[in-house]
XYZ file of C-alpha atoms in Angstrom:
373
model
C 18.315 25.439 29.573
C 15.018 27.231 30.188
C 14.463 28.169 33.830
C 11.022 29.736 34.157
C 8.235 28.997 31.722
C 8.926 32.159 29.769
C 12.443 33.484 30.351
C 15.597 31.695 29.163
C 18.851 31.658 31.093
C 22.369 31.184 29.732
C 25.921 31.502 31.013
C 28.975 32.824 29.170
C 29.692 35.382 26.463
C 29.562 33.004 23.470
C 26.751 33.315 20.919
C 25.482 36.573 22.445
C 24.116 37.796 19.108
C 22.225 34.561 18.437
C 20.540 34.702 21.823
C 19.533 38.363 21.574
C 18.274 38.066 17.970
C 16.177 34.958 18.724
C 14.927 36.576 21.916
C 13.789 39.626 19.919
C 11.984 37.507 17.304
C 10.347 35.098 19.744
C 9.513 37.774 22.324
C 11.033 35.680 25.131
C 13.200 37.508 27.668
C 16.725 36.184 28.123
C 19.159 36.391 31.040
C 22.874 35.829 30.434
C 25.140 35.369 33.451
C 28.897 34.945 33.982
C 29.920 37.040 30.975
C 33.730 36.704 31.150
C 33.383 36.527 34.950
C 36.911 35.115 35.461
C 38.622 37.388 32.967
C 41.115 40.082 34.003
C 38.771 42.495 32.276
C 35.312 41.077 33.148
C 31.957 41.835 31.568
C 30.670 42.941 28.179
C 33.133 44.293 25.628
C 32.614 47.569 23.763
C 31.462 45.842 20.572
C 28.828 43.834 22.490
C 27.566 46.948 24.278
C 27.376 48.673 20.877
C 25.332 45.732 19.535
C 22.901 46.010 22.460
C 22.566 49.761 21.793
C 21.786 48.986 18.140
C 19.019 46.547 19.186
C 17.650 49.258 21.457
C 17.538 51.714 18.511
C 15.608 49.404 16.175
C 13.106 48.177 18.795
C 10.493 50.001 20.797
C 10.049 49.224 24.497
C 13.024 46.906 25.057
C 14.170 46.591 28.655
C 17.898 46.051 29.123
C 19.495 45.603 32.531
C 23.245 45.165 32.969
C 24.850 44.818 36.386
C 27.720 47.064 37.508
C 30.551 44.782 36.398
C 28.807 43.968 33.101
C 28.858 40.219 33.802
C 25.057 39.778 33.874
C 22.640 40.931 31.188
C 18.852 40.775 31.269
C 17.100 41.541 27.983
C 13.348 41.829 27.617
C 12.619 42.458 23.926
C 10.261 45.134 22.677
C 8.580 45.423 19.273
C 10.752 45.673 16.166
C 10.152 49.228 14.999
C 12.666 50.018 12.225
C 12.539 53.354 10.455
C 15.598 55.537 9.731
C 18.517 54.819 12.065
C 22.193 55.758 12.285
C 24.671 53.760 14.334
C 28.397 54.044 15.039
C 29.715 50.494 15.329
C 32.642 49.621 17.557
C 35.863 49.356 15.533
C 36.859 46.238 17.502
C 34.613 44.256 15.120
C 33.583 44.751 11.504
C 30.244 46.161 10.356
C 29.482 42.584 9.230
C 29.117 41.608 12.916
C 26.151 43.992 13.224
C 24.824 43.517 9.710
C 24.466 39.719 10.012
C 21.969 40.206 12.833
C 20.164 43.047 11.060
C 19.595 40.746 8.065
C 17.763 38.358 10.418
C 15.585 41.085 11.942
C 14.993 43.584 9.107
C 12.080 41.807 7.325
C 9.979 41.788 10.523
C 9.986 45.508 11.375
C 6.934 47.737 11.684
C 8.447 50.316 9.296
C 10.971 49.460 6.558
C 14.490 49.710 7.964
C 16.870 52.336 6.557
C 20.113 52.299 8.474
C 23.543 53.910 8.154
C 26.327 51.975 9.912
C 29.784 53.470 10.453
C 32.947 51.592 11.375
C 35.210 48.942 9.839
C 33.853 47.521 6.556
C 36.531 44.844 6.034
C 38.389 42.951 8.765
C 39.803 39.467 9.292
C 37.189 38.230 11.768
C 33.704 39.047 10.474
C 32.194 38.599 7.020
C 32.795 41.774 5.041
C 29.938 43.918 3.807
C 30.849 42.973 0.197
C 30.424 39.254 0.838
C 27.102 39.749 2.651
C 25.894 41.838 -0.286
C 26.910 39.137 -2.790
C 25.610 36.104 -0.846
C 23.075 37.025 1.858
C 20.945 39.363 -0.282
C 20.264 36.740 -3.013
C 19.440 34.273 -0.213
C 16.854 36.653 1.277
C 15.355 37.078 -2.206
C 14.709 33.316 -2.332
C 12.421 33.795 0.697
C 10.458 36.539 -1.060
C 12.187 39.519 0.552
C 12.754 41.790 -2.433
C 11.882 45.178 -3.856
C 13.374 48.494 -4.941
C 14.081 49.466 -1.351
C 16.198 46.336 -0.772
C 19.805 47.474 -1.030
C 23.176 47.392 0.672
C 25.643 50.056 -0.386
C 29.225 50.745 0.672
C 29.542 54.521 0.786
C 33.065 54.513 2.266
C 35.534 51.749 2.980
C 37.115 51.581 6.414
C 39.999 49.311 7.376
C 41.492 48.553 10.781
C 42.734 50.155 12.976
C 41.220 53.534 12.089
C 37.849 52.546 10.643
C 35.984 55.402 9.000
C 33.850 53.209 6.726
C 30.168 53.831 6.059
C 27.442 51.469 4.838
C 23.807 52.078 3.945
C 21.299 49.218 4.287
C 17.579 49.320 3.556
C 15.126 46.433 3.609
C 11.373 46.167 2.979
C 9.084 44.509 5.537
C 7.235 41.266 4.915
C 4.157 39.793 6.571
C 5.129 36.165 5.888
C 8.064 34.332 4.288
C 7.912 31.827 1.440
C 9.047 28.257 2.140
C 12.067 27.165 0.073
C 13.293 23.981 -1.602
C 17.014 24.383 -2.254
C 18.204 20.832 -2.790
C 20.283 21.045 -5.975
C 23.182 23.507 -5.917
C 23.986 23.024 -9.617
C 27.390 23.493 -11.254
C 29.659 26.527 -10.974
C 29.101 28.729 -14.024
C 31.025 31.898 -13.206
C 33.274 33.539 -10.655
C 33.069 37.215 -9.796
C 34.984 39.214 -7.252
C 36.596 42.475 -6.317
C 40.092 43.431 -5.288
C 39.979 46.643 -3.281
C 42.730 48.913 -2.047
C 42.570 52.013 0.150
C 45.421 54.391 0.935
C 47.949 52.166 -0.861
C 49.107 52.057 -4.499
C 46.243 51.177 -6.907
C 48.669 48.706 -8.479
C 48.153 46.435 -5.431
C 44.645 45.528 -6.614
C 45.916 44.547 -10.090
C 48.595 42.309 -8.562
C 45.944 40.560 -6.444
C 43.736 39.973 -9.509
C 46.578 38.446 -11.571
C 47.582 35.993 -8.826
C 43.976 34.920 -8.088
C 43.314 34.348 -11.801
C 46.490 32.260 -12.126
C 44.792 29.591 -9.970
C 41.134 29.952 -10.988
C 41.762 30.063 -14.765
C 42.624 26.351 -14.668
C 39.008 25.522 -13.803
C 36.672 27.947 -15.544
C 37.067 30.679 -18.167
C 34.247 32.986 -17.010
C 36.087 34.929 -14.287
C 35.789 38.650 -13.786
C 37.466 40.321 -10.830
C 36.871 44.058 -10.559
C 39.314 46.457 -8.957
C 38.084 49.124 -6.590
C 40.408 51.878 -5.465
C 38.696 54.404 -3.235
C 40.340 57.789 -2.816
C 40.306 60.662 -0.375
C 37.501 60.798 2.173
C 35.930 57.555 0.857
C 39.033 55.538 1.729
C 38.533 55.668 5.496
C 41.383 56.336 7.891
C 43.769 53.385 7.468
C 45.638 51.742 4.584
C 44.897 48.184 3.489
C 43.814 45.925 0.656
C 41.867 42.722 0.206
C 39.933 40.468 -2.130
C 36.544 38.761 -2.086
C 35.414 36.129 -4.560
C 31.957 34.705 -5.237
C 31.216 31.613 -7.325
C 27.733 31.494 -8.837
C 26.133 28.199 -9.851
C 23.647 27.371 -12.586
C 20.833 27.234 -9.985
C 21.567 30.625 -8.433
C 23.628 29.510 -5.425
C 26.442 31.800 -4.296
C 29.580 30.545 -2.524
C 32.073 33.078 -1.211
C 35.581 33.531 0.152
C 37.569 36.576 1.210
C 40.894 37.713 2.621
C 42.142 41.024 4.013
C 45.717 42.241 4.496
C 47.154 42.525 8.009
C 46.478 45.996 9.340
C 49.065 48.611 10.303
C 51.141 47.482 13.259
C 49.833 43.910 13.207
C 52.132 41.068 12.197
C 54.179 40.937 9.021
C 53.161 42.597 5.784
C 51.254 40.390 3.326
C 52.237 40.311 -0.338
C 49.304 40.989 -2.676
C 50.300 37.914 -4.736
C 50.067 35.616 -1.693
C 46.746 37.138 -0.683
C 45.263 36.565 -4.156
C 46.453 32.949 -4.330
C 45.284 32.132 -0.786
C 41.866 33.667 -1.385
C 41.434 31.631 -4.580
C 42.299 28.472 -2.613
C 39.762 29.419 0.069
C 37.105 29.751 -2.630
C 37.989 26.299 -3.990
C 37.689 24.926 -0.447
C 34.247 26.520 -0.060
C 33.203 25.004 -3.410
C 34.462 21.625 -2.157
C 32.214 21.983 0.924
C 29.409 22.926 -1.422
C 25.745 23.064 -0.550
C 23.101 25.590 -1.601
C 24.167 28.136 1.025
C 27.761 28.990 1.881
C 29.122 28.537 5.388
C 28.709 32.222 6.407
C 24.954 32.205 5.759
C 23.947 28.759 7.047
C 22.352 30.114 10.216
C 20.491 32.879 8.323
C 18.948 30.304 5.966
C 17.933 28.022 8.857
C 16.357 30.921 10.763
C 14.291 32.053 7.762
C 13.163 28.439 7.168
C 12.058 28.239 10.806
C 10.085 31.490 10.546
C 8.444 30.545 7.231
C 4.817 29.568 6.644
C 3.606 26.253 8.027
C 4.988 24.347 5.107
C 8.007 22.140 4.472
C 11.319 23.846 3.658
C 14.422 21.955 2.562
C 17.988 23.105 2.083
C 21.150 21.204 1.195
C 24.154 22.448 3.157
C 27.824 21.574 3.252
C 29.335 20.386 6.570
C 27.700 22.360 9.415
C 29.930 24.926 11.110
C 30.148 24.865 14.952
C 28.295 28.215 14.967
C 25.404 26.671 12.999
C 25.232 23.642 15.309
C 24.869 25.926 18.333
C 22.294 27.976 16.412
C 20.157 24.837 15.899
C 20.203 24.247 19.671
C 19.113 27.824 20.265
C 16.291 27.496 17.706
C 15.037 24.509 19.691
C 15.120 26.503 22.960
C 13.420 29.630 21.603
C 10.987 28.250 19.001
C 10.683 24.540 19.999
C 11.567 23.577 16.441
C 13.722 20.634 15.377
C 15.184 19.969 11.964
C 15.302 16.629 10.239
C 18.985 16.157 9.384
C 19.985 13.662 6.691
C 23.612 13.184 5.740
C 24.308 12.785 2.043
C 27.711 11.119 1.675
C 29.609 12.375 -1.317
C 28.882 9.899 -4.091
C 29.992 10.061 -7.706
C 27.378 12.653 -8.658
C 27.932 14.841 -5.557
C 31.581 15.678 -5.835
C 33.176 17.463 -2.905
C 32.553 17.140 0.824
C 29.696 15.346 2.560
C 26.416 17.252 2.413
C 23.604 17.621 4.930
C 19.942 17.905 3.930
C 18.039 20.012 6.470
C 14.242 19.796 6.511
C 11.768 21.591 8.753
C 8.185 22.800 8.896
C 7.977 26.556 9.464
C 6.286 27.849 12.600
C 4.102 30.222 10.572
C 5.732 33.311 12.085
C 3.709 36.367 11.142
C 4.954 39.924 11.332
C 2.465 41.232 13.895
C 3.858 44.746 13.946
C 3.349 45.264 10.194
C 0.250 47.389 9.850
C -2.283 46.331 7.213
C -2.862 48.965 4.582
């Protein structure tokens, strides 16, 4: 994959975020060619251009070159700077698309990151801000990224197609990360969640809760699903409703699932009862997959293990998603790091799907831009 000794070259529009995030952390320039070259509408999409603008805002001295048709991108990363930033995300993708990458980069800034993101908070493609708050933040805390300034807050909800949501994220900086040993997920002890509705009847949220509980009550009594009905200016510009559920285990692992209603003018209307039942089934499927990190955050956990101190980190995951598999290949290209992968077939004690034990020695990544006080 690597062409010159320093710069990396790729073709195609897939995994653009992975490549740019790893390029920024490793300091290696990256060139991506043939971005939708044969498409009727070639080149970078609006949401990808918006992501590149966001990287430009949080770094200092990045060099970005895009050719006229937008099919070739050259990115030479600068230093991660941080500070207070505001960014209007493209409404073609959810805020989760941008936030996932910020979670990877935020601990390594020069100044603690305080960022306001505006756009779509909940959509059907990207992880919602709620799920990232419930699962990714506890994961970062395992690596020693914690403090009063570590928060993710939904100020306004925004649904497709209008958007209008607003999210505030702040994260402290760290010099080094702790290695982790997450090998025993434990048993599910409670399920929490939230049914939200904006610009529709508040009764919708209650109907979702009842139908989700009808399935989950068979397994565990400790279930609490909140309802959240935002009004007026906080409800964004479009109507919609949805549900996210998080199962917490005895060892502090969080597994999540979520569903959102079809937006205005897209497909048939979804009944709140169906949405609640389907979301509960998705959560049960995620629990079946199991592991110490749910499938949305596999790549985040593997990245933080790679960047940890020069010590052994272990994590037990469920079946690897295709996105995670590609991420492992990229980690090898950018950081020359390989994981030891052991499959753990589901025996009597490990109910559910087959598990994978990932082991690596961190590269001892140190936050060079963090000034010593």
